[in-house]
Coordinates of C-alpha atoms in Angstrom, one line a residue:
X1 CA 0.0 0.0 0.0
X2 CA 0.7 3.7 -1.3
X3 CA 0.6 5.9 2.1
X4 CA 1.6 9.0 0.2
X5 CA -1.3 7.8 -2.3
X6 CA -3.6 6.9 0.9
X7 CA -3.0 10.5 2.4
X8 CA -3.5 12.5 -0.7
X9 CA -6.9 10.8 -1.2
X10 CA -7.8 11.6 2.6
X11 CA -6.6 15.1 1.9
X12 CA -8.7 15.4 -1.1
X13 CA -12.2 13.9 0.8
X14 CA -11.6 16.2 3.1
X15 CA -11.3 19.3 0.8
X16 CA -14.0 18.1 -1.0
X17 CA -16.0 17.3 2.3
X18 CA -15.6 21.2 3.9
X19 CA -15.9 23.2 0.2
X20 CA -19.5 21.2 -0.1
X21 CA -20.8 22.9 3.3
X22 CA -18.6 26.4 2.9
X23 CA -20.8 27.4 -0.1
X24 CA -23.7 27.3 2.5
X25 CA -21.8 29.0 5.3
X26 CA -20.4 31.8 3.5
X27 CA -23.6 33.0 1.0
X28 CA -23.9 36.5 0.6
X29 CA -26.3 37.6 3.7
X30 CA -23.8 35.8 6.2
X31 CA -20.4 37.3 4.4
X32 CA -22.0 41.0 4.4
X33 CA -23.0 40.8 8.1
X34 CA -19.3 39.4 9.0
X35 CA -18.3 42.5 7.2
X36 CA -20.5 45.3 8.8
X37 CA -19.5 43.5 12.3
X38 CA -15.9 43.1 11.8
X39 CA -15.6 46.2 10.2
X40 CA -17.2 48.2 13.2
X41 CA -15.1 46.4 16.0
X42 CA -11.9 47.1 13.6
X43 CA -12.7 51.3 13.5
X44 CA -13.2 50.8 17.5
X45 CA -10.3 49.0 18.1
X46 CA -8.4 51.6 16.2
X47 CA -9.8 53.9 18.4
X48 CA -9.6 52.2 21.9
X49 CA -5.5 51.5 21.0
X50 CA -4.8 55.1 20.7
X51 CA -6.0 55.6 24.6
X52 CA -3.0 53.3 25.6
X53 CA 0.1 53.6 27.0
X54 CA 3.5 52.4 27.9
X55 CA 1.9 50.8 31.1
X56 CA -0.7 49.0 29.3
X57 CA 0.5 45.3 29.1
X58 CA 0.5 44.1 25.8
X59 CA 3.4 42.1 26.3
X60 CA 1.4 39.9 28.9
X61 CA -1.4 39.5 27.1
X62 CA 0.2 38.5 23.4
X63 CA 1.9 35.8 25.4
X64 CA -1.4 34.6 27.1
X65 CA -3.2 34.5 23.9
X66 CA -0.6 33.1 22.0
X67 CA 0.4 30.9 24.3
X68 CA -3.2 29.3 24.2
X69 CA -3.2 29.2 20.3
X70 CA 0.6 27.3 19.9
X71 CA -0.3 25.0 22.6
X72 CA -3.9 23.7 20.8
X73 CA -1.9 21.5 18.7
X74 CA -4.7 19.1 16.9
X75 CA -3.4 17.0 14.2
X76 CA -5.5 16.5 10.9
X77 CA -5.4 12.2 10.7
X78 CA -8.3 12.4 7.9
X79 CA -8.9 8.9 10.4
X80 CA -11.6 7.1 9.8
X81 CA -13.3 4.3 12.4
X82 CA -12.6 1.6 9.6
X83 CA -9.0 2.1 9.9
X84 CA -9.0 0.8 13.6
X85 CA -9.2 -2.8 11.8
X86 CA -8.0 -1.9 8.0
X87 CA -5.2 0.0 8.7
X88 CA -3.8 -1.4 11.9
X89 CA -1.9 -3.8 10.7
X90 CA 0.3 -1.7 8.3
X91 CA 0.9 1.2 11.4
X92 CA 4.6 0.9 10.7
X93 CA 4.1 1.3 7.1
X94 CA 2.2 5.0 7.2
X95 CA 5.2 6.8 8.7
X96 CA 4.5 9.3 5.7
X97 CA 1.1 9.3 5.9
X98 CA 1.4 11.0 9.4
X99 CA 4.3 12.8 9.2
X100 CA 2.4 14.5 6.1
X101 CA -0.8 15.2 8.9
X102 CA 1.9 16.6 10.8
X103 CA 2.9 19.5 8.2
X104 CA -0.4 20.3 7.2
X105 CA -1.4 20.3 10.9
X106 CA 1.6 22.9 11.6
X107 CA 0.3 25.4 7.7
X108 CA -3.0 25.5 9.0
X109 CA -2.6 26.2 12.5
X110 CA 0.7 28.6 11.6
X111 CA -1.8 31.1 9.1
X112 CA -3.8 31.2 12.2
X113 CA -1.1 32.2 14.2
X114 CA 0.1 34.8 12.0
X115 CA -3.6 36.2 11.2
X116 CA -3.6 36.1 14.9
X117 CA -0.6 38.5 15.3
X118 CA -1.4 40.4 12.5
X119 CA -4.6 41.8 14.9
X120 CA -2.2 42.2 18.0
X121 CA 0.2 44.8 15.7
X122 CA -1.6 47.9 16.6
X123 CA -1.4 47.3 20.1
X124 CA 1.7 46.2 20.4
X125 CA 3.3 49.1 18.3
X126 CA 1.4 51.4 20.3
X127 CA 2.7 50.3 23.9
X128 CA 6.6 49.2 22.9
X129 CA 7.4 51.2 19.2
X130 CA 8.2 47.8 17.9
X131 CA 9.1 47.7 14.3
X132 CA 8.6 45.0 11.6
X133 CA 12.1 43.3 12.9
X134 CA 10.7 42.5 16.2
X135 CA 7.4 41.4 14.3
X136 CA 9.2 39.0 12.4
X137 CA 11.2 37.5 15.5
X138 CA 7.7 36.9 17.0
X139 CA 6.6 34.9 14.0
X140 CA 9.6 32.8 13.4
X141 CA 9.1 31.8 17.6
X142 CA 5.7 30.8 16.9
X143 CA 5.8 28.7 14.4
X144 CA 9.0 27.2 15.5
X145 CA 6.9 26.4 19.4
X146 CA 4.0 25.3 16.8
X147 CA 6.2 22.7 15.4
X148 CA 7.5 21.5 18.1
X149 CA 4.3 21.3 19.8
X150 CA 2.7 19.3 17.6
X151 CA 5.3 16.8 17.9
X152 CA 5.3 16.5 21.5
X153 CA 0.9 16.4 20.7
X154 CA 1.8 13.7 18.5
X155 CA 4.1 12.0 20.8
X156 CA 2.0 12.2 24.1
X157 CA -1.2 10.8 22.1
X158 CA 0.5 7.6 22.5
X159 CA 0.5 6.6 25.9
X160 CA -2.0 5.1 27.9
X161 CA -3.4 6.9 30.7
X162 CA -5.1 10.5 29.5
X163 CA -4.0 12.5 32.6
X164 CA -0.3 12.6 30.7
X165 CA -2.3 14.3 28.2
X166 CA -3.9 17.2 30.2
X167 CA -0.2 17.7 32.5
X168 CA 1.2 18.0 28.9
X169 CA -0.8 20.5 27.7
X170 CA -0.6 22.5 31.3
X171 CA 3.0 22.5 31.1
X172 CA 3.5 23.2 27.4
X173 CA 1.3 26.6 28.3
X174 CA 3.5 27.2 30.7
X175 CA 6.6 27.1 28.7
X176 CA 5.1 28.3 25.7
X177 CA 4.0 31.8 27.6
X178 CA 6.7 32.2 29.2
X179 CA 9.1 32.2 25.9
X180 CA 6.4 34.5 24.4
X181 CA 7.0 36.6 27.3
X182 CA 10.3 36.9 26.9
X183 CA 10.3 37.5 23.0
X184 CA 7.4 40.2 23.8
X185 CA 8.9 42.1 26.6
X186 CA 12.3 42.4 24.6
X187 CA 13.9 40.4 27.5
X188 CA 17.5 38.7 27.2
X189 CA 17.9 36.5 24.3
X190 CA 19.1 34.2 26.3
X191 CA 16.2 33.7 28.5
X192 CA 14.0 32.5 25.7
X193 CA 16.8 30.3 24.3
X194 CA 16.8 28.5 27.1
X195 CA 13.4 28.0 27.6
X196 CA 13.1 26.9 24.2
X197 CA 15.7 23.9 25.2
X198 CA 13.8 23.1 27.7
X199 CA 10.9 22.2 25.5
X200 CA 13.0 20.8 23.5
X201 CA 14.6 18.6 26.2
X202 CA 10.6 17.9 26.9
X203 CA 9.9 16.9 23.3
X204 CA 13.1 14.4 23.1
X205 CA 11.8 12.8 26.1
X206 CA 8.4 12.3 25.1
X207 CA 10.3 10.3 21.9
X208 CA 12.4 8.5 24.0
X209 CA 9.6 7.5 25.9
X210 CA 7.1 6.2 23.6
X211 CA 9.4 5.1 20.8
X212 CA 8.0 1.3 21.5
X213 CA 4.8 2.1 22.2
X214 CA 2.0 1.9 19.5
X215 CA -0.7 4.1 17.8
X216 CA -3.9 4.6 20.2
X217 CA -6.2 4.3 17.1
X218 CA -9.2 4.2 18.9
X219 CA -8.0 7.8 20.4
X220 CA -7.6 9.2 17.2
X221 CA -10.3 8.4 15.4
X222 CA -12.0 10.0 18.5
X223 CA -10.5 13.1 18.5
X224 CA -10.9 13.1 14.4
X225 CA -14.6 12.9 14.5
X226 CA -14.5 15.6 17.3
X227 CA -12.8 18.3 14.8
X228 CA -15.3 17.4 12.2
X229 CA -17.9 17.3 14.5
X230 CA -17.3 20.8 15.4
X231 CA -17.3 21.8 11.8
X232 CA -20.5 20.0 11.1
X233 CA -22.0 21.8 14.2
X234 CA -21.2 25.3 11.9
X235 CA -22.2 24.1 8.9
X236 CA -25.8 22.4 10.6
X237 CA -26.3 26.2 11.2
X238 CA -27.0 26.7 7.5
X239 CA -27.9 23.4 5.8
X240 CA -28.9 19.8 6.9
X241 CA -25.5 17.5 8.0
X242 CA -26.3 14.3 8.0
X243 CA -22.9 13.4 9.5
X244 CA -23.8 15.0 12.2
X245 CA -23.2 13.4 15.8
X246 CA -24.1 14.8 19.2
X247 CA -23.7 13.8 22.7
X248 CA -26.5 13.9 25.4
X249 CA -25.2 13.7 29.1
X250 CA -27.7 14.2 32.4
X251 CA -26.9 17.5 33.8
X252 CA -28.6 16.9 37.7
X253 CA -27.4 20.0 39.2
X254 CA -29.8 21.8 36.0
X255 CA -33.2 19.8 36.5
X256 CA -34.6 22.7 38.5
X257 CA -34.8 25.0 35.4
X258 CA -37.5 21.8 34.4
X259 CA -39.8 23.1 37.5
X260 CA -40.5 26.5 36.0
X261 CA -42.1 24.5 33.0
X262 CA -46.0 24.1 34.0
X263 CA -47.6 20.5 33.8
X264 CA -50.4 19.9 31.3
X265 CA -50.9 19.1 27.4
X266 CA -49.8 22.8 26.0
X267 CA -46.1 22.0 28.0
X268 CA -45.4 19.0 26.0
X269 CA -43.1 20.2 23.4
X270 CA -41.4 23.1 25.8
X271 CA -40.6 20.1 27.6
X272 CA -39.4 18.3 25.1
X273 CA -36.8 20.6 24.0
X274 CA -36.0 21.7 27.0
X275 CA -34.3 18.7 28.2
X276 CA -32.9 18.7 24.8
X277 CA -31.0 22.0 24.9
X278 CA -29.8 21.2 28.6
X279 CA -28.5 17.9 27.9
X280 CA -27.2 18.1 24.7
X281 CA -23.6 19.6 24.6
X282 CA -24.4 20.9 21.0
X283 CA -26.5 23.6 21.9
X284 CA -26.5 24.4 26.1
X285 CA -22.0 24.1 26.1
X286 CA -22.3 26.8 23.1
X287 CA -24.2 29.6 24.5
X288 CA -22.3 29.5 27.6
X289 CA -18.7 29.4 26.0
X290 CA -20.4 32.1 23.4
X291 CA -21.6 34.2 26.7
X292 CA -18.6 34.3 28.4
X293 CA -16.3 35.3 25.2
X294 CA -18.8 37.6 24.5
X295 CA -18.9 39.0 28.0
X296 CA -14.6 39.2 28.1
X297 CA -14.9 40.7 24.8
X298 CA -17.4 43.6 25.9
X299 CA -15.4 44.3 29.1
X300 CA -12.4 44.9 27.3
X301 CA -14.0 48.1 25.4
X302 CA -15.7 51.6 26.6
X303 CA -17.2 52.6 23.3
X304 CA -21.3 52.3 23.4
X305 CA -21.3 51.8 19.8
X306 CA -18.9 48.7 20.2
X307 CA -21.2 47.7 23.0
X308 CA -23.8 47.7 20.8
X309 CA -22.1 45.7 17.7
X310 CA -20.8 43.1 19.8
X311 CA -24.0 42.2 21.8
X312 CA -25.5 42.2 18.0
X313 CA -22.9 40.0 17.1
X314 CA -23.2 37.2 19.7
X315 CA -26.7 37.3 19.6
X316 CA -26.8 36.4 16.0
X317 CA -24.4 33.5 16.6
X318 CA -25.9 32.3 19.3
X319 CA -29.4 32.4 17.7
X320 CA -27.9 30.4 14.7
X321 CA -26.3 28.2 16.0
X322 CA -29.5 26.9 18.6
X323 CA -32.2 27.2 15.9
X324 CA -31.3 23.7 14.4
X325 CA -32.6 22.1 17.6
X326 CA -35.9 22.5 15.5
X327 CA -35.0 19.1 13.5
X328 CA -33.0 17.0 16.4
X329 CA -36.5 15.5 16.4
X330 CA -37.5 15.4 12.9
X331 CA -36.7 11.5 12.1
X332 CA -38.4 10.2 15.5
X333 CA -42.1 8.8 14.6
X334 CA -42.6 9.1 18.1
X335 CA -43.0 12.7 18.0
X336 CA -44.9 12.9 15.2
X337 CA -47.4 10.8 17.0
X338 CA -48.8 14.0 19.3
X339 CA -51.5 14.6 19.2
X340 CA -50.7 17.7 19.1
X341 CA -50.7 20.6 16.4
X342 CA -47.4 21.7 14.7
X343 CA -47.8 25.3 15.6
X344 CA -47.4 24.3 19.1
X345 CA -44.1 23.1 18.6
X346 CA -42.8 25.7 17.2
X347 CA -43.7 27.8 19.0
X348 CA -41.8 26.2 21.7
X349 CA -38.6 25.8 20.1
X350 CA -38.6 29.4 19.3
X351 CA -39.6 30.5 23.2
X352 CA -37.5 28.5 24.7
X353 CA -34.3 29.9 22.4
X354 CA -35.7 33.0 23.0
X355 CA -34.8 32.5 26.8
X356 CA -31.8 31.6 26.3
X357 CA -31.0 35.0 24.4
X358 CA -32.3 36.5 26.8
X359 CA -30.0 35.1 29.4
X360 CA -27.5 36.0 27.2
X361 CA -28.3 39.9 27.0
X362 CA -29.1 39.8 30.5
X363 CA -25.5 38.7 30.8
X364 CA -24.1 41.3 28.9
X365 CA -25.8 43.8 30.6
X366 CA -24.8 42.7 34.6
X367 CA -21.0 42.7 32.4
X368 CA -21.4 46.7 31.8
X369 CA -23.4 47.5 35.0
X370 CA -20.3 45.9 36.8
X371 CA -18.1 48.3 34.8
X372 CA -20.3 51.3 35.5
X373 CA -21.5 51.6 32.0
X374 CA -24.7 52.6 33.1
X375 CA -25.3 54.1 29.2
X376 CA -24.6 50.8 27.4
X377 CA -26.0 48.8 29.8
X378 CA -29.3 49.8 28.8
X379 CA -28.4 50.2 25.3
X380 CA -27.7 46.5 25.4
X381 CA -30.7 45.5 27.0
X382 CA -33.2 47.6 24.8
X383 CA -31.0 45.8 21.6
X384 CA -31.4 42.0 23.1
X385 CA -35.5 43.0 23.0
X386 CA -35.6 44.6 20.1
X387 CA -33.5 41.6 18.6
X388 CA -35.9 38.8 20.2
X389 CA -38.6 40.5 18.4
X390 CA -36.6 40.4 15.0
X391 CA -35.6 36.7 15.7
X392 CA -39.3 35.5 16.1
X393 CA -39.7 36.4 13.0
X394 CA -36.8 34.6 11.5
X395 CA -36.9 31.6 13.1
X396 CA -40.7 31.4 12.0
X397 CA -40.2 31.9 8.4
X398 CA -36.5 29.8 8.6
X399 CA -38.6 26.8 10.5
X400 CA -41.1 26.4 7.6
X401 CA -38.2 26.5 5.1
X402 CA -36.1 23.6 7.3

């Protein structure tokens, strides 16, 4: 067997695969709101960088963020849950088949990285007069810790016992900010040289270690289905995926949110999907992570026009990203089997996402009342009701067209 042949064919499935669902993602309506958005918090982040000053620190927070991005190393396998029994046997034969996952891994992630920095320029300029030079050291450090991440990712994946994994990733942060620091902050050279050896010490010991040990294929394939998954989750947003897979855990310590819903026949469907947004990590882990992003983001600026843009923003995500709950049900005969009218169900779905964009506003809002932006506070609370009443409308119209 070809591996360079096998990985190319992988590559191209995958390419195939994404471009299919992209046309969806990115139509016209989507691209010209990402432009109106980004466009805004651009001119206001112009704006809020010229209030800095040499105190402000930059350094520590290029090296936080940066430190989070090189150390996310997943690798692209293209792994499939066949290959657990097909390609098992010939492990020792697709040295090239990973080591090419291993360099695309390394592009993709390193454009990220550098679109990344690109956005920290301003602010960095601003609080240290840094020229290109200094720009270009930082670059050639990340994706020099990128690479070298990535093989330690690679190399850590093998062994057994998970917690290795989550101590690996705790001190590659570690390591990985603290170089950044030092490349940021303009400290001795020789500081950062010598944390970079003793990554690389790390990263030779992680090969020594595992040099007999074999490919966790079960792991893989795992973690390969999880980085589609999340892509799928995107594209569901826009279009039916029928590759689709969610997981459903019991969340005890939520059950009381089920009390507020009043017994009797016109509660069946709110019900329903209720316990379906709170126990599905789809929909109830997504508004929280997109609630406290949004919530960092907000506190970060002073502008009640950037306010306004990025509450607009998450709501918009947020109420994408929940309204495919609608068909989680679709294919079940059981449910089909209410007597009860459709109307009632829809209305359901959209109340109880409603709630939850409300909870998310209401969020927002307690975030600038906090700050003592009395002004924006409101502002943001009068948008998240005018919005509800704009999304009711969507979601009824975008139901009947699912």
């Amino acid at each position: 067997m070809n591996s360079q042949n096998l990985w190319k064919e992988r590559y191209l499935g995958y390419i195939n695969e994404t471009q299919k669902y992209l046309r969806y993602i990115f139509n016209g309506h989507l691209v010209f709101v990402m432009v109106l958005v980004l466009g805004g918090l651009a001119y206001y982040y112009s704006d809020w960088v010229k209030t800095l000053d040499g105190d402000f620190p930059a350094e520590w927070i290029m090296a936080v963020v940066l430190s989070l991005l090189v150390t996310r190393s997943p690798i692209n396998t293209f792994l499939k849950e066949a290959d657990t029994v097909f390609l098992l046997p010939l492990e020792t034969k697709l040295k090239s088949y990973f080591n090419n996952s291993l360099l695309l891994s390394w592009v993709m992630q390193g454009f990220i990285l550098l679109v990344v920095l690109i956005a920290f320029i301003p602010m960095y300029t601003k609080v240290t007069d840094a020229g290109g030079r200094d720009f270009g050291m930082i670059l050639a450090v990340l994706l020099i810790l990128k690479f070298v991440n990535l093989i330690m990712r690679w190399n850590v994946l093998k062994y057994q016992d998970p917690s290795v994994s989550h101590w690996d990733s705790l001190i590659r942060f570690i390591l990985n900010g603290v170089m950044l620091y030092f490349i940021c902050s303009g400290a001795n050279i020789l500081f950062a040289i010598i944390t970079l050896f003793i990554l690389i010490g790390l990263c030779l010991y992680y090969r020594s270690a595992v040099k007999d040990f074999v490919l966790k294929w079960e792991r893989l394939v795992e973690l390969e289905n999880k980085r589609m998954n999340s892509f799928y989750r995107v594209a569901n947003m826009f279009t039916d995926v029928p590759h689709l897979k969610g997981k459903v855990a019991r969340r005890k310590w939520m059950d009381w949110l089920l009390s507020f819903i009043t017994y009797g026949e016109k509660s069946t469907y709110t019900f329903l999907y209720a316990r379906t947004l709170l126990r599905s990590n789809d929909y109830v882990g997504l508004c929280l992570r997109l609630t406290i992003i949004g919530s960092v983001i907000l506190s970060a600026f002073t502008n009640l026009w950037a306010h306004l843009i990025v509450t607009f923003l998450f709501l918009f995500m947020t109420a994408l990203q929940l309204l495919p709950v609608w068909k989680i049900h679709e294919w079940k005969v059981w449910v089909s089997l209410y007597p009860l009218s459709a109307k009632m169900r829809e209305s359901a779905v959209i109340k109880l996402i409603s709630y939850f964009l409300f909870f998310e506003d209401f969020v927002f809002c307690i975030v600038l009342l906090v700050k003592g932006e009395w002004m924006s506070a409101l502002a943001t609370l009068l948008l998240g009701l005018v919005f509800l009443t704009g999304f009711k409308v969507y979601a009824t119209k975008k139901i009947k067209n699912f």
